[in-house]
Amino acid sequence: QVQLVESGGGLVQAGGSLRLSCAASGSIFSAISTSWYRQAPGKQRELVAGKFSYGVTNYANSVKGRFTISRDNAKNTVSLQMNNLKPEDTAVYYCHVQISSNEYWGQGTQVTVSS
């Protein structure tokens, strides 16, 4: 069992930056994927960025060029650097890790971007 704890959310003005961090209670070395999702009020949860074991990194079209996902297997952390934030980025952001057939979610961290 792996527990994920996100941090780094908050309130920021449009054009600003935030860095989200996700700390895992166990090793993520063998994780098939490490990802960030977000869910805005009244909308479905969507994939923002994901790093996959086969070497692929995916980003939602809406965040390409602004967000960067990184993974540190030694520290068991997954981060999301968010630059040039827009009001439409406002959402609860969730860390997701898949190890074998097991999927783990963090509790979420709120990101609010004011115009």
Short mmCIF file of C-alpha atoms in Angstrom, two decimals:
data_model
loop_
_atom_site.label_atom_id
_atom_site.label_comp_id
_atom_site.label_asym_id
_atom_site.label_seq_id
_atom_site.Cartn_x
_atom_site.Cartn_y
_atom_site.Cartn_z
CA GLN A 1 0.00 0.00 0.00
CA VAL A 2 1.32 3.39 -1.00
CA GLN A 3 0.01 6.68 0.34
CA LEU A 4 0.39 9.85 -1.68
CA VAL A 5 0.43 13.33 -0.16
CA GLU A 6 0.26 16.39 -2.41
CA SER A 7 1.45 19.86 -1.49
CA GLY A 8 2.15 23.17 -3.16
CA GLY A 9 -1.31 24.29 -4.18
CA GLY A 10 -2.62 27.76 -3.49
CA LEU A 11 -3.90 31.02 -4.91
CA VAL A 12 -1.91 32.71 -7.65
CA GLN A 13 -2.54 35.46 -10.17
CA ALA A 14 -2.78 34.70 -13.87
CA GLY A 15 0.69 34.44 -15.36
CA GLY A 16 2.19 33.18 -12.14
CA SER A 17 3.76 29.85 -11.27
CA LEU A 18 3.26 27.06 -8.77
CA ARG A 19 5.09 23.81 -8.14
CA LEU A 20 3.08 20.84 -6.92
CA SER A 21 4.79 17.98 -5.13
CA CYS A 22 3.57 14.48 -4.40
CA ALA A 23 5.36 12.43 -1.76
CA ALA A 24 4.87 8.67 -1.78
CA SER A 25 5.12 6.61 1.40
CA GLY A 26 6.79 3.78 -0.50
CA SER A 27 8.98 3.18 -3.50
CA ILE A 28 7.74 4.34 -6.89
CA PHE A 29 10.75 2.88 -8.68
CA SER A 30 8.64 0.19 -10.36
CA ALA A 31 5.65 2.42 -11.06
CA ILE A 32 4.13 1.90 -14.49
CA SER A 33 2.97 5.49 -14.48
CA THR A 34 3.15 8.62 -12.37
CA SER A 35 0.65 11.31 -13.29
CA TRP A 36 -1.19 14.44 -12.32
CA TYR A 37 -4.92 14.80 -12.88
CA ARG A 38 -7.21 17.73 -12.15
CA GLN A 39 -10.89 18.23 -11.59
CA ALA A 40 -12.63 21.55 -11.90
CA PRO A 41 -16.11 22.15 -10.42
CA GLY A 42 -18.78 20.50 -12.55
CA LYS A 43 -16.23 18.82 -14.80
CA GLN A 44 -14.78 15.34 -15.10
CA ARG A 45 -11.34 14.54 -13.79
CA GLU A 46 -8.81 14.87 -16.59
CA LEU A 47 -5.21 13.84 -17.15
CA VAL A 48 -2.87 16.84 -17.00
CA ALA A 49 0.49 15.14 -17.35
CA GLY A 50 1.86 11.63 -17.08
CA LYS A 51 5.19 9.85 -17.20
CA PHE A 52 5.07 6.21 -18.25
CA SER A 53 7.55 3.39 -17.73
CA TYR A 54 8.01 2.90 -21.47
CA GLY A 55 9.58 6.34 -21.73
CA VAL A 56 6.62 8.40 -22.86
CA THR A 57 5.55 11.65 -21.27
CA ASN A 58 2.10 12.98 -22.12
CA TYR A 59 0.57 16.38 -21.54
CA ALA A 60 -2.94 17.66 -22.05
CA ASN A 61 -3.01 20.00 -25.04
CA SER A 62 -4.16 22.82 -22.78
CA VAL A 63 -0.97 22.71 -20.68
CA LYS A 64 1.70 21.84 -23.25
CA GLY A 65 4.59 24.26 -23.07
CA ARG A 66 3.51 25.55 -19.65
CA PHE A 67 3.59 22.53 -17.34
CA THR A 68 6.43 20.07 -16.71
CA ILE A 69 6.12 16.78 -14.86
CA SER A 70 9.11 15.21 -13.17
CA ARG A 71 9.71 12.10 -11.14
CA ASP A 72 12.46 11.38 -8.62
CA ASN A 73 12.66 7.67 -7.88
CA ALA A 74 15.33 8.17 -5.22
CA LYS A 75 13.09 10.53 -3.23
CA ASN A 76 9.81 8.86 -4.19
CA THR A 77 8.35 12.13 -5.37
CA VAL A 78 6.45 13.34 -8.39
CA SER A 79 6.33 17.05 -9.17
CA LEU A 80 4.42 19.33 -11.50
CA GLN A 81 5.93 22.69 -12.38
CA MET A 82 3.18 25.00 -13.62
CA ASN A 83 4.11 28.23 -15.35
CA ASN A 84 2.05 30.96 -17.00
CA LEU A 85 -1.02 29.85 -15.11
CA LYS A 86 -4.44 30.74 -16.45
CA PRO A 87 -7.82 31.05 -14.68
CA GLU A 88 -8.95 27.92 -16.53
CA ASP A 89 -6.23 25.97 -14.69
CA THR A 90 -8.23 26.39 -11.48
CA ALA A 91 -9.01 22.92 -10.13
CA VAL A 92 -8.18 20.35 -7.52
CA TYR A 93 -5.01 18.58 -8.63
CA TYR A 94 -4.47 14.91 -7.82
CA CYS A 95 -1.36 12.79 -7.90
CA HIS A 96 -1.81 9.28 -9.33
CA VAL A 97 0.60 6.37 -9.29
CA GLN A 98 0.12 2.94 -10.79
CA ILE A 99 2.29 0.08 -9.53
CA SER A 100 1.53 -3.21 -11.24
CA SER A 101 -2.28 -3.45 -11.17
CA ASN A 102 -2.65 -1.19 -8.16
CA GLU A 103 -3.63 2.45 -8.53
CA TYR A 104 -3.09 5.05 -5.84
CA TRP A 105 -4.50 8.57 -5.51
CA GLY A 106 -3.59 11.47 -3.33
CA GLN A 107 -6.17 13.55 -1.49
CA GLY A 108 -5.81 16.48 -3.87
CA THR A 109 -4.53 20.02 -3.60
CA GLN A 110 -6.47 23.12 -4.64
CA VAL A 111 -5.03 25.45 -7.26
CA THR A 112 -6.86 28.72 -7.81
CA VAL A 113 -5.77 31.18 -10.49
CA SER A 114 -7.24 34.66 -10.33
CA SER A 115 -7.62 36.86 -13.39
#
